[in-house]
C-alpha cells in the first residue's frame, strides 16, 4: 500500500508538471520537521525555485512518510522517488566503500571530518553511488555519534559489556559495537523509542540533535559523549531521475544542493549545542568519558581493514 501511495503521488505530480510545465522532484526523509536536516531541505527547495526561476520545485515528505531509509533507497533505484537523505552507514549495503564512515575513531575531530568530505575521498565516495543506480549530490553534517543508555552511564568499554545497543543497519556499525563489547541490535529509527521503552535494547548511539528531537532522552537519560564515529548524512538522487533531467536542470539542482550544504553546516553546530543544553535542563546526565580506553579497544578492529577496499583511504585519512 505504501508503494502504491508513492506511485499515485508521482503520477499526480507528473500530471501537474504537464499542466504547469514545471519539473517537480519528490524528496523523502525520516526526520521530523523540527530537525535541521528538514530545515536545510526546505532551504534547498527555495534555492532550487530561485535558480530555476520557478521551473523546478521540490515536494518534501518528512517523517518516514515514504518508508524507512532502505525502502526509500530502493524507490530511488527504480525511479519512483527523486531524492532522499540517508546516513552513510546504511549505504554500505549498496556501496561497500561507505564502510569508511563506520570505522570508530578514524576521524579525530569535526574539522578532520570535513577535510575528508570536502576532499577527493569525499567526492569519490559520492561518485561510487552510481553502481547502485544512485547519484550522490552532497553531504550534510551529522556530527559525531555517542552512546546513550537507559540504566547508568557508559564511561568505558566495560560499561558496554552485555548491553544491547541499537546501531545503524550496516556491517561496520554492528562490528564496531561488537568490538567495544556490546550486543549490536539494528532497529529502524522510527521504532527505537518503543524499543528503548520496552527494554528491547538497553541503549543506542546518535548525535545530540537526534537524541533530543527523538525524545529518546526521556527513556535513556544517560548520555556519554565518547564520539566514536562521525557519520555524515548523504543526499542521494535517483540515477534514472537524474539522467532524465536536462543539463540545465542538473546544474540548477547541483547549485541548490551546494547552497543547502553551506546552510545546513551553519545550522548544525548551534543545533548540537542547543540540544545538549535542552537535555541537561530536562535532567539528562551528560558525561565526557576518557576516549583512550575506547580507542585502545578498537585497535585490533582497525587492523581488519588492512586488506579491504578502503585500506588506501584509511591511510590517507590517518595521515591528514
CSV table of C-alpha atoms in Angstrom, one decimal:
chain,number,residue,atom,x,y,z
A,1,UNK,CA,0.0,0.0,0.0
A,2,UNK,CA,2.9,2.4,0.8
A,3,UNK,CA,4.4,1.7,-2.6
A,4,UNK,CA,1.0,2.3,-4.4
A,5,UNK,CA,0.7,5.6,-2.4
A,6,UNK,CA,4.1,6.7,-3.6
A,7,UNK,CA,3.3,5.8,-7.2
A,8,UNK,CA,0.0,7.6,-7.1
A,9,UNK,CA,1.7,10.7,-5.7
A,10,UNK,CA,4.3,10.5,-8.5
A,11,UNK,CA,1.5,10.2,-11.1
A,12,UNK,CA,-0.4,13.2,-9.6
A,13,UNK,CA,2.8,15.3,-9.6
A,14,UNK,CA,3.6,14.3,-13.1
A,15,UNK,CA,0.1,15.4,-14.2
A,16,UNK,CA,0.7,18.7,-12.5
A,17,UNK,CA,4.1,19.0,-14.3
A,18,UNK,CA,2.4,18.6,-17.7
A,19,UNK,CA,-0.1,21.3,-16.9
A,20,UNK,CA,2.3,23.7,-15.4
A,21,UNK,CA,5.4,22.9,-17.4
A,22,UNK,CA,7.3,22.6,-14.1
A,23,UNK,CA,9.6,19.8,-13.1
A,24,UNK,CA,8.7,18.5,-9.6
A,25,UNK,CA,11.2,16.3,-7.7
A,26,UNK,CA,9.9,14.3,-4.8
A,27,UNK,CA,12.2,14.2,-1.7
A,28,UNK,CA,11.6,11.9,1.2
A,29,UNK,CA,13.4,11.6,4.6
A,30,UNK,CA,12.9,10.1,8.0
A,31,UNK,CA,13.4,13.2,10.3
A,32,UNK,CA,10.5,15.3,11.7
A,33,UNK,CA,10.0,18.9,10.6
A,34,UNK,CA,11.9,20.3,13.6
A,35,UNK,CA,15.2,18.7,12.6
A,36,UNK,CA,17.9,20.9,11.0
A,37,UNK,CA,18.1,18.4,8.1
A,38,UNK,CA,14.5,19.2,7.2
A,39,UNK,CA,15.2,23.0,7.5
A,40,UNK,CA,18.1,22.6,5.1
A,41,UNK,CA,15.9,20.7,2.7
A,42,UNK,CA,13.3,23.4,2.8
A,43,UNK,CA,16.1,25.9,2.0
A,44,UNK,CA,17.2,23.7,-0.8
A,45,UNK,CA,13.7,23.8,-2.2
A,46,UNK,CA,13.7,27.6,-2.0
A,47,UNK,CA,17.1,27.8,-3.8
A,48,UNK,CA,16.0,25.4,-6.5
A,49,UNK,CA,13.0,27.5,-7.2
A,50,UNK,CA,15.1,30.6,-7.3
A,51,UNK,CA,17.9,29.3,-9.5
A,52,UNK,CA,15.4,27.8,-11.9
A,53,UNK,CA,13.1,30.8,-11.9
A,54,UNK,CA,10.2,28.6,-10.8
A,55,UNK,CA,10.8,25.9,-13.4
A,56,UNK,CA,11.7,23.3,-10.8
A,57,UNK,CA,10.4,22.5,-7.3
A,58,UNK,CA,10.9,20.0,-4.5
A,59,UNK,CA,8.0,18.3,-2.9
A,60,UNK,CA,9.2,17.2,0.6
A,61,UNK,CA,7.8,14.2,2.5
A,62,UNK,CA,9.3,14.1,6.1
A,63,UNK,CA,8.9,11.8,9.0
A,64,UNK,CA,9.3,8.5,7.1
A,65,UNK,CA,6.0,9.1,5.2
A,66,UNK,CA,7.5,7.2,2.2
A,67,UNK,CA,9.2,4.5,4.2
A,68,UNK,CA,12.5,3.7,6.0
A,69,UNK,CA,15.9,4.8,4.6
A,70,UNK,CA,16.4,1.5,3.0
A,71,UNK,CA,12.9,1.5,1.4
A,72,UNK,CA,13.5,5.0,0.0
A,73,UNK,CA,16.8,3.9,-1.5
A,74,UNK,CA,15.0,1.1,-3.3
A,75,UNK,CA,12.4,3.6,-4.5
A,76,UNK,CA,15.2,5.8,-5.9
A,77,UNK,CA,16.7,2.8,-7.7
A,78,UNK,CA,13.5,2.2,-9.7
A,79,UNK,CA,12.9,6.0,-10.2
A,80,UNK,CA,9.7,6.2,-8.1
A,81,UNK,CA,11.3,8.7,-5.8
A,82,UNK,CA,13.7,11.6,-6.8
A,83,UNK,CA,15.8,12.3,-3.7
A,84,UNK,CA,16.3,11.2,-0.2
A,85,UNK,CA,18.7,11.7,2.8
A,86,UNK,CA,20.4,8.6,4.2
A,87,UNK,CA,23.0,8.1,6.9
A,88,UNK,CA,26.2,7.0,5.2
A,89,UNK,CA,26.4,3.7,7.1
A,90,UNK,CA,23.2,2.0,5.7
A,91,UNK,CA,24.5,2.8,2.2
A,92,UNK,CA,27.3,0.4,2.9
A,93,UNK,CA,25.0,-2.4,1.7
A,94,UNK,CA,24.8,-0.7,-1.7
A,95,UNK,CA,28.3,0.9,-1.8
A,96,UNK,CA,30.8,-1.1,0.2
A,97,UNK,CA,33.3,1.8,0.4
A,98,UNK,CA,30.8,3.6,2.7
A,99,UNK,CA,32.2,1.3,5.4
A,100,UNK,CA,34.8,4.0,5.9
A,101,UNK,CA,32.5,6.2,8.0
A,102,UNK,CA,31.6,3.4,10.4
A,103,UNK,CA,35.2,2.8,11.5
A,104,UNK,CA,35.5,4.1,15.1
A,105,UNK,CA,37.9,6.9,15.9
A,106,UNK,CA,39.1,7.2,12.4
A,107,UNK,CA,38.0,10.9,12.3
A,108,UNK,CA,39.7,12.8,15.0
A,109,UNK,CA,37.6,16.0,15.0
A,110,UNK,CA,34.8,17.8,13.2
A,111,UNK,CA,37.5,19.7,11.2
A,112,UNK,CA,39.2,16.5,10.2
A,113,UNK,CA,35.8,15.0,9.2
A,114,UNK,CA,35.1,17.9,6.8
A,115,UNK,CA,38.6,17.9,5.4
A,116,UNK,CA,37.8,14.3,4.3
A,117,UNK,CA,34.3,15.1,3.0
A,118,UNK,CA,35.3,18.2,1.1
A,119,UNK,CA,38.4,16.5,-0.5
A,120,UNK,CA,39.0,13.8,-3.2
A,121,UNK,CA,37.9,11.0,-0.9
A,122,UNK,CA,34.5,12.6,-0.2
A,123,UNK,CA,33.8,13.2,-3.9
A,124,UNK,CA,35.0,9.7,-4.9
A,125,UNK,CA,32.5,8.2,-2.5
A,126,UNK,CA,29.7,10.3,-3.9
A,127,UNK,CA,30.6,9.1,-7.4
A,128,UNK,CA,30.6,5.5,-6.4
A,129,UNK,CA,26.9,5.6,-5.6
A,130,UNK,CA,26.4,5.2,-9.4
A,131,UNK,CA,27.0,1.5,-9.1
A,132,UNK,CA,23.7,1.3,-7.2
A,133,UNK,CA,21.7,3.4,-9.7
A,134,UNK,CA,22.1,6.4,-7.4
A,135,UNK,CA,23.5,9.9,-7.8
A,136,UNK,CA,25.4,11.3,-4.8
A,137,UNK,CA,24.6,15.0,-4.5
A,138,UNK,CA,26.3,16.1,-1.3
A,139,UNK,CA,26.9,15.7,2.4
A,140,UNK,CA,25.0,17.2,5.4
A,141,UNK,CA,26.7,17.5,8.8
A,142,UNK,CA,25.5,14.8,11.2
A,143,UNK,CA,28.2,15.5,13.8
A,144,UNK,CA,29.6,12.7,16.0
A,145,UNK,CA,27.7,9.6,17.3
A,146,UNK,CA,27.9,8.9,21.0
A,147,UNK,CA,26.2,6.3,23.3
A,148,UNK,CA,23.1,6.8,25.5
A,149,UNK,CA,21.6,4.3,27.8
A,150,UNK,CA,18.6,3.5,30.0
A,151,UNK,CA,20.5,2.4,33.0
A,152,UNK,CA,23.7,4.1,34.1
A,153,UNK,CA,26.4,5.9,32.0
A,154,UNK,CA,28.8,4.4,29.6
A,155,UNK,CA,32.2,5.7,30.7
A,156,UNK,CA,34.4,2.9,29.4
A,157,UNK,CA,34.1,-0.1,27.1
A,158,UNK,CA,33.4,-2.3,30.2
A,159,UNK,CA,30.1,-0.5,30.6
A,160,UNK,CA,29.0,-1.8,27.2
A,161,UNK,CA,29.6,-5.4,28.0
A,162,UNK,CA,26.4,-7.4,27.7
A,163,UNK,CA,24.3,-4.3,26.7
A,164,UNK,CA,22.0,-4.5,23.7
A,165,UNK,CA,22.8,-1.3,21.8
A,166,UNK,CA,20.8,-0.1,18.8
A,167,UNK,CA,23.1,0.6,15.9
A,168,UNK,CA,22.8,1.7,12.2
A,169,UNK,CA,22.0,-1.2,9.9
A,170,UNK,CA,25.5,-1.7,8.4
A,171,UNK,CA,28.1,-4.4,8.9
A,172,UNK,CA,30.7,-2.0,10.1
A,173,UNK,CA,28.4,-0.3,12.7
A,174,UNK,CA,27.5,-3.7,14.0
A,175,UNK,CA,31.1,-4.9,14.1
A,176,UNK,CA,32.1,-1.6,15.9
A,177,UNK,CA,29.6,-2.3,18.7
A,178,UNK,CA,30.8,-5.9,19.0
A,179,UNK,CA,34.5,-4.7,19.1
A,180,UNK,CA,33.6,-2.4,22.0
A,181,UNK,CA,31.8,-5.3,23.9
A,182,UNK,CA,28.2,-4.5,23.1
A,183,UNK,CA,25.5,-6.7,21.5
A,184,UNK,CA,24.7,-4.8,18.3
A,185,UNK,CA,20.9,-4.6,17.5
A,186,UNK,CA,19.9,-2.8,14.3
A,187,UNK,CA,16.4,-1.3,14.6
A,188,UNK,CA,14.6,1.2,12.3
A,189,UNK,CA,14.9,4.7,13.7
A,190,UNK,CA,11.1,5.1,13.9
A,191,UNK,CA,10.8,2.0,16.1
A,192,UNK,CA,13.6,2.9,18.5
A,193,UNK,CA,11.7,4.9,21.1
A,194,UNK,CA,9.4,2.0,21.7
A,195,UNK,CA,12.3,-0.4,21.7
A,196,UNK,CA,14.0,1.6,24.5
A,197,UNK,CA,10.8,1.9,26.4
A,198,UNK,CA,10.1,-1.8,26.3
A,199,UNK,CA,13.6,-2.9,27.0
A,200,UNK,CA,14.2,-4.5,23.6
A,201,UNK,CA,17.5,-2.5,23.7
A,202,UNK,CA,19.5,-1.0,26.6
A,203,UNK,CA,20.7,2.0,24.7
A,204,UNK,CA,21.6,3.4,21.4
A,205,UNK,CA,24.1,5.9,19.8
A,206,UNK,CA,23.5,9.1,17.9
A,207,UNK,CA,24.3,12.8,17.7
A,208,UNK,CA,22.8,15.4,20.2
A,209,UNK,CA,20.1,16.9,17.9
A,210,UNK,CA,18.7,13.5,17.0
A,211,UNK,CA,18.9,12.3,20.6
A,212,UNK,CA,16.9,15.4,21.7
A,213,UNK,CA,14.3,15.7,18.9
A,214,UNK,CA,13.5,12.0,19.1
A,215,UNK,CA,12.9,12.4,22.8
A,216,UNK,CA,15.0,9.3,23.5
A,217,UNK,CA,16.3,11.2,26.5
A,218,UNK,CA,13.0,10.5,28.2
A,219,UNK,CA,13.8,6.8,28.3
A,220,UNK,CA,17.6,6.8,28.1
A,221,UNK,CA,18.8,9.7,30.3
A,222,UNK,CA,22.5,8.9,30.4
A,223,UNK,CA,24.4,10.4,27.5
A,224,UNK,CA,28.2,9.7,27.2
A,225,UNK,CA,29.9,11.9,24.6
A,226,UNK,CA,32.6,9.3,23.5
A,227,UNK,CA,32.2,10.5,19.8
A,228,UNK,CA,33.2,7.1,18.4
A,229,UNK,CA,32.2,7.9,14.8
A,230,UNK,CA,31.5,10.8,12.5
A,231,UNK,CA,28.9,9.5,10.1
A,232,UNK,CA,27.6,12.1,7.6
A,233,UNK,CA,24.2,12.3,6.1
A,234,UNK,CA,24.3,11.9,2.3
A,235,UNK,CA,21.8,13.4,-0.1
A,236,UNK,CA,21.3,11.0,-2.9
A,237,UNK,CA,19.1,11.2,-6.1
A,238,UNK,CA,17.7,8.5,-8.3
A,239,UNK,CA,20.1,8.0,-11.2
A,240,UNK,CA,17.2,7.3,-13.6
A,241,UNK,CA,15.6,10.6,-12.5
A,242,UNK,CA,18.9,12.5,-12.7
A,243,UNK,CA,19.5,11.2,-16.2
A,244,UNK,CA,16.0,12.3,-17.2
A,245,UNK,CA,16.8,15.9,-16.3
A,246,UNK,CA,18.2,18.3,-18.8
A,247,UNK,CA,21.8,19.6,-18.3
A,248,UNK,CA,20.4,22.9,-17.2
A,249,UNK,CA,18.1,21.3,-14.7
A,250,UNK,CA,21.0,19.3,-13.3
A,251,UNK,CA,23.0,22.5,-12.9
A,252,UNK,CA,20.1,24.1,-11.0
A,253,UNK,CA,19.8,21.2,-8.7
A,254,UNK,CA,23.6,21.0,-8.1
A,255,UNK,CA,23.7,24.7,-7.2
A,256,UNK,CA,20.7,24.3,-4.8
A,257,UNK,CA,22.4,21.4,-3.2
A,258,UNK,CA,25.6,23.3,-2.7
A,259,UNK,CA,23.7,26.2,-1.1
A,260,UNK,CA,21.9,23.8,1.2
A,261,UNK,CA,25.2,22.2,2.3
A,262,UNK,CA,26.6,25.6,3.4
A,263,UNK,CA,23.3,26.5,5.1
A,264,UNK,CA,22.9,23.2,7.0
A,265,UNK,CA,26.5,23.3,8.2
A,266,UNK,CA,25.9,26.7,9.7
A,267,UNK,CA,22.8,25.4,11.5
A,268,UNK,CA,24.4,22.2,12.8
A,269,UNK,CA,26.8,23.4,15.5
A,270,UNK,CA,24.2,25.6,17.1
A,271,UNK,CA,21.6,22.8,17.0
A,272,UNK,CA,24.0,20.4,18.6
A,273,UNK,CA,24.9,22.9,21.4
A,274,UNK,CA,21.2,23.8,21.9
A,275,UNK,CA,20.2,20.1,22.1
A,276,UNK,CA,22.8,19.4,24.8
A,277,UNK,CA,21.6,22.3,26.9
A,278,UNK,CA,17.9,21.2,26.4
A,279,UNK,CA,18.5,17.6,27.5
A,280,UNK,CA,20.6,18.8,30.5
A,281,UNK,CA,17.7,21.0,31.5
A,282,UNK,CA,15.4,18.0,31.3
A,283,UNK,CA,17.5,16.1,33.8
A,284,UNK,CA,19.8,14.1,31.5
A,285,UNK,CA,23.2,13.3,32.8
A,286,UNK,CA,25.8,14.2,30.1
A,287,UNK,CA,29.2,12.7,30.5
A,288,UNK,CA,32.6,13.3,28.8
A,289,UNK,CA,34.4,10.0,29.2
A,290,UNK,CA,38.1,9.5,28.5
A,291,UNK,CA,38.3,8.3,24.9
A,292,UNK,CA,41.6,6.5,25.2
A,293,UNK,CA,40.2,3.2,26.6
A,294,UNK,CA,37.6,3.2,23.7
A,295,UNK,CA,40.4,3.9,21.1
A,296,UNK,CA,42.6,1.1,22.5
A,297,UNK,CA,39.7,-1.3,22.4
A,298,UNK,CA,39.3,-0.9,18.6
A,299,UNK,CA,42.9,-1.1,17.6
A,300,UNK,CA,42.6,-4.8,16.5
A,301,UNK,CA,39.3,-3.9,14.7
A,302,UNK,CA,41.2,-1.3,12.6
A,303,UNK,CA,43.6,-3.9,11.5
A,304,UNK,CA,40.8,-5.9,9.9
A,305,UNK,CA,40.6,-3.2,7.2
A,306,UNK,CA,44.3,-3.5,6.1
A,307,UNK,CA,43.4,-5.5,3.0
A,308,UNK,CA,39.9,-4.1,2.5
A,309,UNK,CA,38.7,-1.9,-0.4
A,310,UNK,CA,39.1,1.2,1.8
A,311,UNK,CA,42.7,0.4,3.1
A,312,UNK,CA,44.3,3.2,1.0
A,313,UNK,CA,41.7,5.8,2.0
A,314,UNK,CA,42.2,4.9,5.7
A,315,UNK,CA,46.0,5.5,5.3
A,316,UNK,CA,45.3,8.9,3.7
A,317,UNK,CA,42.8,9.9,6.4
A,318,UNK,CA,45.1,8.9,9.2
A,319,UNK,CA,48.0,10.9,7.6
A,320,UNK,CA,45.9,14.2,7.4
